[in-house]
Amino acid sequence: MEFIAKNKKKIIAFIVIAILAVLTGMTCFANMNKRVDISYDTNSGANGSVQTKAVTGKTQLTVRDLLTKEGYTVDENHYSYSVDLDAKVRNVSEVSIKQKVSGNIEVDGQKIAFTSSSGTVGDVLNENNISLGTEDLVTPSTTAALTTDVSNIKVTRVMTKDETRTESIAFATQEVQNADLAKGSSEVTTLGENGVSTITDRVTYKDGNETDRVNVSNVVTKEPVNQIVQIGTKVTTTSEDLVTETSIPFSTEIKENTDLDEGVKNVLTKGVNGSRKLVIRVTYEDGVEVSRETISDETTNPVNEVIEVGTKKAVVEESKPSEPEPTPTPDTETPTETPEDNTGNSGNSTGNATESINPSDFDLICAIVAHEGGTSYEGAMGVISCVMNRVDSGAWGGRDAVSVLTAPGQFASYLDGYYRQYLGADIPEVRQAVKDCMENGVRSHSYTSFRSYQTSGSVNICGNWYF
């Protein structure tokens, strides 16, 4: 204490000097500059995205002040810094600045906004407490670098599970022929039953939607039972007899009798039509005709009618000729009369009896006349004159042309149906001859019969022999 008392002034002076020295040193240190390396990362992922710059700053400055002084943006919402912004420059050698990435995470039907400076996509998911399943898909992948190019991260929940279902197995139908069943009939003897198969599929769901299904097993757990159907093959045989009866017209035979007066006719044998009875047995199998067999064929021959015709010429006594009656003048122009030949009963004549022609009968008359006498005017006039001569006599089946032409046993053209080929035919000369004879009274002869062959005293007119 004595020493301090004796040297008090010296001690005080020393302390003052020491304090001044410390203050001076501190001032000098505060005014010193220090180098700091600054790296700025735009976080674009491209080459050259990281820029490095060396700067100097007063040691007593904060990092915030230094960065602001050097023109860097100081914003912790959009950038991350490797050191505390309030740290002194004297304690810092390097500062790293990295631009943060902002975007959205799509997961579980939601959108979660994020801002991060993490290194990878997986880091961002961890920061946001998003856990991943083993099959979940992340786009971009969890190992992808988080750069400013990443604005959206998609998490797809993937789940795979096995699903079991059953399907029906349709039964088959088996047909068995049965000769004891009638053909066309059937009978089910065993009812069919569907089978069952158990199917397992491996199904993949993404975000709850099925995206893939793969069959992993298909096991028949119940076999189907085939349906058995008996098919009848028995043939049903039936038969019937078809009976056809047809009439066979009789023919007429003319016999000349020189002992009978000319023009007298006697029926010696009355004509009787014959008949044919044909029986055919038709056999059917299941209603379908399979055969025909003639059982019987019986014919009853017709009995020809025999007529005798007198050819004896009557003796005419000479007598004083009487005053001839005037011949009526026909209403229409008629062909010029031709002189009679040396027989005395052929050659055109006029003024004979006439008959109105029913339009419905005209075609029939013309058709029969055409077949009997040909299609020329002269041949047709010969036949129709014979017909009208018979009409005048009344002894040949009637008092009109149709009755005479269709009388039994007379004209074969009608009886055998040959006339039909001329029905509606273009036969103008025949039609004219029929009109001239029936309506205008023109006749080419006075005979009442004709044949296709010559007889005693007959006259040929266009191939027919008239007598």
Short mmCIF file of C-alpha atoms in Angstrom, two decimals:
data_model
loop_
_atom_site.label_atom_id
_atom_site.label_comp_id
_atom_site.label_asym_id
_atom_site.label_seq_id
_atom_site.Cartn_x
_atom_site.Cartn_y
_atom_site.Cartn_z
CA MET A 1 0.00 0.00 0.00
CA GLU A 2 2.94 2.20 0.78
CA PHE A 3 4.24 1.61 -2.73
CA ILE A 4 0.90 2.63 -4.27
CA ALA A 5 0.80 5.72 -2.08
CA LYS A 6 4.30 6.72 -3.07
CA ASN A 7 3.72 5.98 -6.76
CA LYS A 8 0.06 6.89 -7.09
CA LYS A 9 0.58 9.43 -9.77
CA LYS A 10 2.75 7.12 -11.79
CA ILE A 11 0.22 4.34 -11.59
CA ILE A 12 -2.62 6.58 -12.68
CA ALA A 13 -0.61 7.83 -15.56
CA PHE A 14 0.18 4.25 -16.62
CA ILE A 15 -3.46 3.22 -16.52
CA VAL A 16 -4.48 6.21 -18.58
CA ILE A 17 -1.82 5.43 -21.11
CA ALA A 18 -2.94 1.78 -21.27
CA ILE A 19 -6.57 2.68 -21.80
CA LEU A 20 -5.68 5.08 -24.53
CA ALA A 21 -3.63 2.40 -26.20
CA VAL A 22 -6.52 -0.08 -26.13
CA LEU A 23 -8.94 2.47 -27.48
CA THR A 24 -6.55 3.40 -30.20
CA GLY A 25 -6.11 -0.25 -31.17
CA MET A 26 -9.78 -0.87 -31.23
CA THR A 27 -10.38 2.12 -33.43
CA CYS A 28 -7.77 0.95 -35.84
CA PHE A 29 -9.24 -2.55 -35.94
CA ALA A 30 -12.75 -1.23 -36.57
CA ASN A 31 -11.55 0.73 -39.53
CA MET A 32 -9.89 -2.30 -41.12
CA ASN A 33 -11.30 -3.89 -44.39
CA LYS A 34 -11.90 -7.61 -44.87
CA ARG A 35 -12.41 -9.75 -48.06
CA VAL A 36 -15.65 -11.69 -48.30
CA ASP A 37 -16.49 -14.13 -51.19
CA ILE A 38 -20.13 -13.88 -52.24
CA SER A 39 -21.77 -16.57 -54.48
CA TYR A 40 -25.17 -15.78 -55.99
CA ASP A 41 -27.24 -18.72 -57.31
CA THR A 42 -30.29 -17.92 -59.47
CA ASN A 43 -31.29 -21.59 -58.97
CA SER A 44 -32.23 -22.04 -62.63
CA GLY A 45 -30.23 -25.23 -62.99
CA ALA A 46 -28.51 -23.94 -66.10
CA ASN A 47 -24.79 -23.51 -66.58
CA GLY A 48 -23.64 -20.18 -65.23
CA SER A 49 -26.52 -19.85 -62.84
CA VAL A 50 -24.03 -19.42 -59.96
CA GLN A 51 -22.03 -16.19 -59.95
CA THR A 52 -19.14 -15.64 -57.50
CA LYS A 53 -17.82 -12.23 -56.50
CA ALA A 54 -15.10 -11.18 -54.02
CA VAL A 55 -15.81 -7.96 -52.08
CA THR A 56 -14.19 -6.08 -49.19
CA GLY A 57 -15.98 -4.49 -46.33
CA LYS A 58 -15.40 -2.91 -43.00
CA THR A 59 -15.10 -5.52 -40.36
CA GLN A 60 -17.55 -3.80 -38.07
CA LEU A 61 -20.33 -4.00 -40.76
CA THR A 62 -23.04 -6.64 -40.69
CA VAL A 63 -23.49 -9.07 -43.56
CA ARG A 64 -26.85 -7.41 -44.32
CA ASP A 65 -25.10 -4.06 -44.65
CA LEU A 66 -22.35 -5.52 -46.82
CA LEU A 67 -24.84 -7.19 -49.21
CA THR A 68 -26.94 -4.07 -49.45
CA LYS A 69 -23.78 -2.03 -50.07
CA GLU A 70 -22.83 -4.41 -52.90
CA GLY A 71 -26.28 -4.24 -54.56
CA TYR A 72 -27.68 -7.63 -53.57
CA THR A 73 -31.34 -8.01 -52.69
CA VAL A 74 -31.86 -8.81 -49.07
CA ASP A 75 -35.21 -10.68 -48.82
CA GLU A 76 -35.41 -13.79 -46.73
CA ASN A 77 -38.83 -14.62 -48.21
CA HIS A 78 -37.37 -15.17 -51.65
CA TYR A 79 -33.71 -15.91 -50.97
CA SER A 80 -31.79 -18.10 -48.58
CA TYR A 81 -28.48 -17.01 -47.06
CA SER A 82 -25.71 -19.24 -45.78
CA VAL A 83 -24.89 -16.96 -42.80
CA ASP A 84 -26.83 -14.83 -40.37
CA LEU A 85 -27.48 -11.47 -41.97
CA ASP A 86 -26.75 -9.77 -38.64
CA ALA A 87 -23.33 -11.38 -38.30
CA LYS A 88 -20.27 -9.05 -38.42
CA VAL A 89 -18.12 -9.06 -41.50
CA ARG A 90 -15.08 -9.67 -39.33
CA ASN A 91 -16.51 -13.11 -38.55
CA VAL A 92 -17.49 -14.04 -42.14
CA SER A 93 -15.36 -15.13 -45.08
CA GLU A 94 -18.03 -16.52 -47.49
CA VAL A 95 -21.68 -15.75 -48.12
CA SER A 96 -23.90 -17.91 -50.37
CA ILE A 97 -27.16 -16.48 -51.71
CA LYS A 98 -29.69 -18.83 -53.35
CA GLN A 99 -33.00 -17.85 -54.93
CA LYS A 100 -35.88 -19.79 -53.44
CA VAL A 101 -38.39 -21.76 -55.62
CA SER A 102 -42.15 -21.12 -55.37
CA GLY A 103 -44.85 -23.45 -56.66
CA ASN A 104 -47.67 -25.86 -55.81
CA ILE A 105 -47.80 -29.44 -54.68
CA GLU A 106 -50.79 -31.44 -56.05
CA VAL A 107 -51.55 -34.27 -53.67
CA ASP A 108 -54.68 -36.05 -52.42
CA GLY A 109 -56.96 -33.72 -54.34
CA GLN A 110 -55.39 -30.57 -52.85
CA LYS A 111 -52.96 -27.89 -53.95
CA ILE A 112 -50.35 -26.87 -51.38
CA ALA A 113 -48.30 -23.74 -52.07
CA PHE A 114 -44.59 -23.87 -51.20
CA THR A 115 -41.52 -21.63 -51.22
CA SER A 116 -38.28 -23.47 -50.66
CA SER A 117 -34.57 -23.41 -51.20
CA SER A 118 -34.22 -27.14 -50.66
CA GLY A 119 -31.98 -29.10 -52.91
CA THR A 120 -34.45 -31.68 -54.25
CA VAL A 121 -38.14 -32.23 -54.84
CA GLY A 122 -38.11 -34.86 -52.10
CA ASP A 123 -36.82 -32.27 -49.64
CA VAL A 124 -39.80 -30.03 -50.42
CA LEU A 125 -42.20 -32.89 -49.76
CA ASN A 126 -40.51 -33.55 -46.42
CA GLU A 127 -40.68 -29.85 -45.53
CA ASN A 128 -44.46 -30.02 -46.11
CA ASN A 129 -44.90 -33.26 -44.17
CA ILE A 130 -46.06 -35.21 -47.23
CA SER A 131 -45.31 -38.89 -46.87
CA LEU A 132 -45.07 -41.24 -49.84
CA GLY A 133 -46.15 -44.83 -50.31
CA THR A 134 -43.84 -47.34 -51.93
CA GLU A 135 -45.77 -47.21 -55.24
CA ASP A 136 -46.59 -43.51 -55.28
CA LEU A 137 -45.40 -41.54 -58.27
CA VAL A 138 -43.85 -38.06 -57.99
CA THR A 139 -43.41 -35.74 -60.94
CA PRO A 140 -40.69 -34.49 -61.12
CA SER A 141 -39.01 -37.36 -59.27
CA THR A 142 -38.01 -36.97 -55.63
CA THR A 143 -34.33 -36.89 -56.61
CA ALA A 144 -34.79 -34.11 -59.14
CA ALA A 145 -33.09 -30.81 -58.26
CA LEU A 146 -35.42 -28.10 -57.07
CA THR A 147 -34.93 -25.23 -59.51
CA THR A 148 -36.96 -22.27 -60.58
CA ASP A 149 -38.15 -24.39 -63.51
CA VAL A 150 -40.13 -26.50 -61.05
CA SER A 151 -43.42 -24.73 -60.52
CA ASN A 152 -45.62 -27.74 -59.89
CA ILE A 153 -45.02 -31.02 -58.11
CA LYS A 154 -47.53 -33.80 -58.75
CA VAL A 155 -47.93 -36.66 -56.27
CA THR A 156 -49.96 -39.58 -57.66
CA ARG A 157 -51.16 -42.06 -55.08
CA VAL A 158 -50.70 -45.54 -56.50
CA MET A 159 -52.27 -48.62 -54.97
CA THR A 160 -52.24 -52.17 -56.28
CA LYS A 161 -54.49 -54.85 -54.85
CA ASP A 162 -55.88 -58.24 -55.83
CA GLU A 163 -59.62 -58.44 -56.45
CA THR A 164 -61.60 -61.66 -56.71
CA ARG A 165 -64.82 -62.13 -58.67
CA THR A 166 -66.90 -65.00 -60.03
CA GLU A 167 -68.24 -65.59 -63.51
CA SER A 168 -70.85 -67.98 -64.84
CA ILE A 169 -69.76 -70.70 -67.27
CA ALA A 170 -72.58 -71.38 -69.74
CA PHE A 171 -73.56 -75.00 -70.13
CA ALA A 172 -73.47 -76.67 -73.55
CA THR A 173 -76.38 -78.44 -75.21
CA GLN A 174 -75.79 -81.97 -76.44
CA GLU A 175 -78.24 -83.40 -78.97
CA VAL A 176 -78.81 -87.17 -79.12
CA GLN A 177 -80.76 -88.75 -81.96
CA ASN A 178 -83.65 -90.93 -80.84
CA ALA A 179 -85.36 -93.24 -83.34
CA ASP A 180 -88.28 -93.79 -80.94
CA LEU A 181 -89.33 -90.13 -81.04
CA ALA A 182 -91.29 -88.71 -83.96
CA LYS A 183 -89.18 -86.74 -86.38
CA GLY A 184 -89.33 -83.02 -85.62
CA SER A 185 -90.00 -83.52 -81.90
CA SER A 186 -87.49 -83.18 -79.04
CA GLU A 187 -87.29 -83.97 -75.34
CA VAL A 188 -84.93 -82.64 -72.65
CA THR A 189 -83.68 -85.54 -70.54
CA THR A 190 -81.00 -83.69 -68.55
CA LEU A 191 -81.34 -80.05 -67.55
CA GLY A 192 -78.24 -77.97 -68.08
CA GLU A 193 -76.57 -76.15 -65.19
CA ASN A 194 -74.13 -73.27 -65.49
CA GLY A 195 -70.71 -73.65 -63.91
CA VAL A 196 -68.75 -71.08 -61.88
CA SER A 197 -65.19 -69.80 -62.26
CA THR A 198 -63.33 -67.74 -59.64
CA ILE A 199 -61.17 -65.03 -61.18
CA THR A 200 -58.48 -63.00 -59.43
CA ASP A 201 -57.31 -59.74 -61.00
CA ARG A 202 -54.45 -57.51 -59.92
CA VAL A 203 -55.85 -53.99 -60.14
CA THR A 204 -53.87 -50.77 -60.12
CA TYR A 205 -55.49 -47.53 -58.94
CA LYS A 206 -54.03 -44.08 -59.42
CA ASP A 207 -55.58 -41.39 -57.27
CA GLY A 208 -58.49 -43.77 -56.73
CA ASN A 209 -59.09 -44.46 -60.43
CA GLU A 210 -58.49 -47.89 -61.94
CA THR A 211 -55.75 -47.71 -64.54
CA ASP A 212 -54.74 -51.31 -65.04
CA ARG A 213 -56.14 -54.79 -64.48
CA VAL A 214 -54.17 -57.99 -64.99
CA ASN A 215 -55.63 -61.44 -64.54
CA VAL A 216 -53.49 -63.53 -62.23
CA SER A 217 -55.69 -66.63 -61.85
CA ASN A 218 -58.84 -68.25 -63.22
CA VAL A 219 -60.02 -71.36 -61.42
CA VAL A 220 -63.14 -73.39 -62.26
CA THR A 221 -64.82 -73.92 -58.92
CA LYS A 222 -67.92 -75.62 -60.35
CA GLU A 223 -68.04 -77.52 -63.62
CA PRO A 224 -71.09 -76.88 -65.87
CA VAL A 225 -73.56 -79.70 -66.52
CA ASN A 226 -74.41 -80.21 -70.20
CA GLN A 227 -78.06 -80.22 -71.21
CA ILE A 228 -79.05 -83.44 -73.00
CA VAL A 229 -81.77 -83.16 -75.65
CA GLN A 230 -83.27 -86.19 -77.39
CA ILE A 231 -83.98 -85.40 -81.08
CA GLY A 232 -86.65 -87.53 -82.75
CA THR A 233 -85.74 -89.21 -86.04
CA LYS A 234 -88.71 -91.54 -86.40
CA VAL A 235 -90.33 -91.17 -89.84
CA THR A 236 -94.14 -91.00 -90.07
CA THR A 237 -95.37 -92.62 -93.29
CA THR A 238 -98.84 -91.94 -94.72
CA SER A 239 -100.47 -92.54 -98.09
CA GLU A 240 -103.56 -91.58 -100.05
CA ASP A 241 -105.19 -92.73 -103.27
CA LEU A 242 -105.82 -90.12 -105.94
CA VAL A 243 -108.69 -91.10 -108.23
CA THR A 244 -108.99 -89.40 -111.62
CA GLU A 245 -111.95 -90.10 -113.90
CA THR A 246 -112.04 -88.74 -117.46
CA SER A 247 -114.69 -89.06 -120.14
CA ILE A 248 -113.84 -90.47 -123.60
CA PRO A 249 -116.24 -88.99 -126.19
CA PHE A 250 -117.78 -91.35 -128.72
CA SER A 251 -117.33 -90.89 -132.45
CA THR A 252 -120.05 -90.76 -135.08
CA GLU A 253 -120.10 -93.11 -138.03
CA ILE A 254 -122.19 -92.17 -141.07
CA LYS A 255 -123.45 -95.02 -143.23
CA GLU A 256 -125.09 -94.33 -146.56
CA ASN A 257 -128.28 -96.20 -147.34
CA THR A 258 -129.33 -96.17 -150.96
CA ASP A 259 -132.76 -97.48 -149.99
CA LEU A 260 -133.52 -94.40 -147.90
CA ASP A 261 -134.64 -91.17 -149.44
CA GLU A 262 -132.00 -88.50 -149.60
CA GLY A 263 -131.93 -86.40 -146.44
CA VAL A 264 -133.45 -89.06 -144.21
CA LYS A 265 -131.35 -90.02 -141.18
CA ASN A 266 -131.77 -92.88 -138.75
CA VAL A 267 -129.72 -93.51 -135.61
CA LEU A 268 -128.79 -97.18 -135.76
CA THR A 269 -126.64 -97.20 -132.63
CA LYS A 270 -126.84 -94.50 -129.99
CA GLY A 271 -123.42 -93.21 -129.00
CA VAL A 272 -122.22 -93.71 -125.44
CA ASN A 273 -119.16 -91.95 -124.02
CA GLY A 274 -116.43 -94.13 -122.58
CA SER A 275 -114.47 -93.44 -119.42
CA ARG A 276 -111.04 -93.89 -117.86
CA LYS A 277 -110.54 -94.38 -114.11
CA LEU A 278 -106.96 -93.98 -112.89
CA VAL A 279 -106.02 -94.69 -109.25
CA ILE A 280 -102.58 -93.50 -108.06
CA ARG A 281 -101.29 -94.14 -104.54
CA VAL A 282 -99.16 -91.28 -103.18
CA THR A 283 -96.83 -92.02 -100.26
CA TYR A 284 -95.66 -89.30 -97.84
CA GLU A 285 -92.89 -89.30 -95.25
CA ASP A 286 -93.36 -86.64 -92.61
CA GLY A 287 -95.79 -84.89 -94.92
CA VAL A 288 -93.40 -84.82 -97.90
CA GLU A 289 -94.28 -86.80 -101.02
CA VAL A 290 -91.71 -89.52 -101.72
CA SER A 291 -93.36 -91.79 -104.31
CA ARG A 292 -96.33 -92.39 -106.62
CA GLU A 293 -97.63 -95.80 -107.68
CA THR A 294 -100.35 -96.64 -110.18
CA ILE A 295 -102.80 -98.96 -108.44
CA SER A 296 -105.28 -99.35 -111.28
CA ASP A 297 -106.02 -97.97 -114.73
CA GLU A 298 -109.43 -99.02 -116.02
CA THR A 299 -110.78 -97.91 -119.38
CA THR A 300 -114.34 -98.33 -120.65
CA ASN A 301 -114.35 -97.85 -124.42
CA PRO A 302 -116.96 -95.54 -125.93
CA VAL A 303 -119.75 -96.87 -128.13
CA ASN A 304 -119.69 -95.08 -131.45
CA GLU A 305 -122.93 -93.65 -132.69
CA VAL A 306 -123.96 -95.08 -136.07
CA ILE A 307 -126.25 -93.00 -138.28
CA GLU A 308 -127.58 -94.12 -141.64
CA VAL A 309 -128.19 -91.41 -144.18
CA GLY A 310 -130.44 -91.92 -147.17
CA THR A 311 -128.97 -91.28 -150.60
CA LYS A 312 -131.91 -92.36 -152.76
CA LYS A 313 -132.85 -89.59 -155.14
CA ALA A 314 -136.49 -88.68 -155.13
CA VAL A 315 -138.39 -88.85 -158.46
CA VAL A 316 -139.67 -85.40 -159.35
CA GLU A 317 -142.71 -85.24 -161.60
CA GLU A 318 -142.76 -82.53 -164.19
CA SER A 319 -145.34 -79.85 -163.53
CA LYS A 320 -146.21 -76.52 -164.88
CA PRO A 321 -143.86 -73.97 -163.44
CA SER A 322 -145.48 -71.54 -161.09
CA GLU A 323 -144.89 -67.84 -160.98
CA PRO A 324 -141.59 -67.33 -159.09
CA GLU A 325 -141.72 -65.23 -156.01
CA PRO A 326 -139.61 -62.09 -156.10
CA THR A 327 -136.25 -62.50 -154.37
CA PRO A 328 -135.83 -60.02 -151.51
CA THR A 329 -133.00 -57.59 -151.91
CA PRO A 330 -130.49 -57.92 -149.05
CA ASP A 331 -129.76 -54.83 -146.96
CA THR A 332 -126.05 -55.01 -147.64
CA GLU A 333 -124.02 -55.71 -150.72
CA THR A 334 -123.33 -59.44 -151.18
CA PRO A 335 -120.92 -61.30 -153.44
CA THR A 336 -122.08 -62.03 -156.97
CA GLU A 337 -123.77 -65.40 -157.30
CA THR A 338 -121.68 -68.04 -159.03
CA PRO A 339 -123.37 -70.51 -161.35
CA GLU A 340 -124.19 -73.86 -159.85
CA ASP A 341 -121.93 -76.73 -160.93
CA ASN A 342 -123.21 -79.83 -162.72
CA THR A 343 -124.35 -81.39 -159.39
CA GLY A 344 -127.03 -78.80 -159.00
CA ASN A 345 -126.38 -78.02 -155.26
CA SER A 346 -123.05 -76.15 -155.09
CA GLY A 347 -122.16 -72.54 -155.86
CA ASN A 348 -122.86 -69.31 -153.94
CA SER A 349 -126.46 -68.44 -153.24
CA THR A 350 -128.04 -65.50 -151.44
CA GLY A 351 -131.30 -64.77 -149.74
CA ASN A 352 -130.97 -67.69 -147.33
CA ALA A 353 -132.07 -67.65 -143.72
CA THR A 354 -129.91 -65.51 -141.44
CA GLU A 355 -129.05 -65.48 -137.74
CA SER A 356 -127.96 -62.66 -135.46
CA ILE A 357 -124.51 -63.33 -134.08
CA ASN A 358 -124.13 -63.05 -130.33
CA PRO A 359 -120.78 -61.24 -129.78
CA SER A 360 -119.90 -63.70 -127.00
CA ASP A 361 -120.36 -66.66 -129.42
CA PHE A 362 -118.71 -65.14 -132.51
CA ASP A 363 -115.12 -66.07 -131.53
CA LEU A 364 -116.18 -69.67 -130.71
CA ILE A 365 -117.97 -70.09 -134.08
CA CYS A 366 -115.01 -68.66 -136.02
CA ALA A 367 -112.51 -70.88 -134.14
CA ILE A 368 -114.45 -74.12 -134.91
CA VAL A 369 -115.00 -73.10 -138.55
CA ALA A 370 -111.28 -72.27 -138.97
CA HIS A 371 -110.16 -75.65 -137.66
CA GLU A 372 -112.71 -77.58 -139.77
CA GLY A 373 -112.31 -75.66 -143.04
CA GLY A 374 -109.04 -73.72 -142.89
CA THR A 375 -108.45 -69.99 -142.77
CA SER A 376 -109.37 -69.11 -146.37
CA TYR A 377 -112.65 -67.40 -147.17
CA GLU A 378 -113.79 -70.22 -149.48
CA GLY A 379 -112.95 -73.00 -146.99
CA ALA A 380 -114.64 -71.16 -144.11
CA MET A 381 -117.70 -70.39 -146.27
CA GLY A 382 -118.02 -74.11 -147.05
CA VAL A 383 -118.14 -75.10 -143.37
CA ILE A 384 -120.42 -72.30 -142.15
CA SER A 385 -122.79 -72.92 -145.11
CA CYS A 386 -123.06 -76.58 -144.00
CA VAL A 387 -123.78 -75.41 -140.43
CA MET A 388 -126.53 -73.01 -141.50
CA ASN A 389 -128.06 -75.70 -143.78
CA ARG A 390 -128.31 -77.90 -140.67
CA VAL A 391 -129.86 -75.01 -138.74
CA ASP A 392 -132.53 -74.78 -141.47
CA SER A 393 -133.32 -78.51 -141.17
CA GLY A 394 -133.55 -78.47 -137.36
CA ALA A 395 -132.48 -82.13 -137.23
CA TRP A 396 -128.83 -81.59 -136.26
CA GLY A 397 -128.94 -80.54 -132.64
CA GLY A 398 -130.75 -77.23 -132.65
CA ARG A 399 -132.03 -74.16 -134.44
CA ASP A 400 -128.92 -71.99 -134.04
CA ALA A 401 -125.30 -72.24 -135.15
CA VAL A 402 -123.81 -72.72 -131.65
CA SER A 403 -126.20 -75.59 -130.84
CA VAL A 404 -125.33 -77.34 -134.14
CA LEU A 405 -121.58 -76.87 -133.70
CA THR A 406 -121.58 -78.16 -130.10
CA ALA A 407 -124.08 -81.01 -130.58
CA PRO A 408 -122.81 -84.41 -129.30
CA GLY A 409 -120.97 -86.56 -131.83
CA GLN A 410 -120.88 -83.92 -134.57
CA PHE A 411 -117.84 -81.68 -134.98
CA ALA A 412 -114.56 -83.29 -133.80
CA SER A 413 -112.93 -79.87 -133.61
CA TYR A 414 -115.21 -78.97 -130.73
CA LEU A 415 -115.40 -82.40 -129.11
CA ASP A 416 -111.60 -82.79 -128.97
CA GLY A 417 -110.90 -79.16 -128.15
CA TYR A 418 -108.77 -78.53 -131.23
CA TYR A 419 -110.63 -75.29 -131.95
CA ARG A 420 -108.95 -73.59 -128.94
CA GLN A 421 -105.83 -72.81 -130.97
CA TYR A 422 -107.90 -70.36 -133.02
CA LEU A 423 -109.62 -68.55 -130.15
CA GLY A 424 -108.72 -64.89 -130.43
CA ALA A 425 -106.59 -65.60 -133.54
CA ASP A 426 -106.14 -63.14 -136.41
CA ILE A 427 -108.31 -64.89 -139.06
CA PRO A 428 -110.01 -62.04 -140.94
CA GLU A 429 -111.20 -64.12 -143.95
CA VAL A 430 -112.88 -66.64 -141.65
CA ARG A 431 -114.61 -63.88 -139.70
CA GLN A 432 -115.85 -62.29 -142.94
CA ALA A 433 -117.17 -65.61 -144.27
CA VAL A 434 -119.06 -66.26 -141.01
CA LYS A 435 -120.62 -62.78 -141.09
CA ASP A 436 -121.57 -63.06 -144.78
CA CYS A 437 -123.24 -66.43 -144.25
CA MET A 438 -124.99 -65.87 -140.91
CA GLU A 439 -125.96 -62.21 -141.19
CA ASN A 440 -126.25 -61.69 -144.97
CA GLY A 441 -127.65 -65.09 -146.02
CA VAL A 442 -124.77 -66.00 -148.38
CA ARG A 443 -124.06 -69.75 -148.77
CA SER A 444 -121.69 -71.61 -151.08
CA HIS A 445 -123.75 -74.87 -151.23
CA SER A 446 -126.81 -76.65 -149.87
CA TYR A 447 -125.08 -79.72 -148.36
CA THR A 448 -125.55 -80.73 -144.73
CA SER A 449 -122.50 -83.00 -144.27
CA PHE A 450 -118.83 -83.21 -145.19
CA ARG A 451 -115.85 -85.45 -144.65
CA SER A 452 -112.13 -85.25 -145.16
CA TYR A 453 -112.24 -88.02 -147.79
CA GLN A 454 -114.22 -88.49 -150.99
CA THR A 455 -117.49 -90.41 -150.98
CA SER A 456 -119.95 -91.22 -153.70
CA GLY A 457 -121.47 -88.04 -155.05
CA SER A 458 -119.47 -85.72 -152.77
CA VAL A 459 -118.08 -82.31 -153.88
CA ASN A 460 -114.63 -81.00 -152.86
CA ILE A 461 -114.49 -77.51 -151.39
CA CYS A 462 -111.01 -76.54 -150.14
CA GLY A 463 -110.13 -80.09 -149.06
CA ASN A 464 -113.46 -81.13 -147.53
CA TRP A 465 -115.88 -83.42 -149.41
CA TYR A 466 -119.45 -82.18 -149.03
CA PHE A 467 -122.55 -84.29 -149.66
#
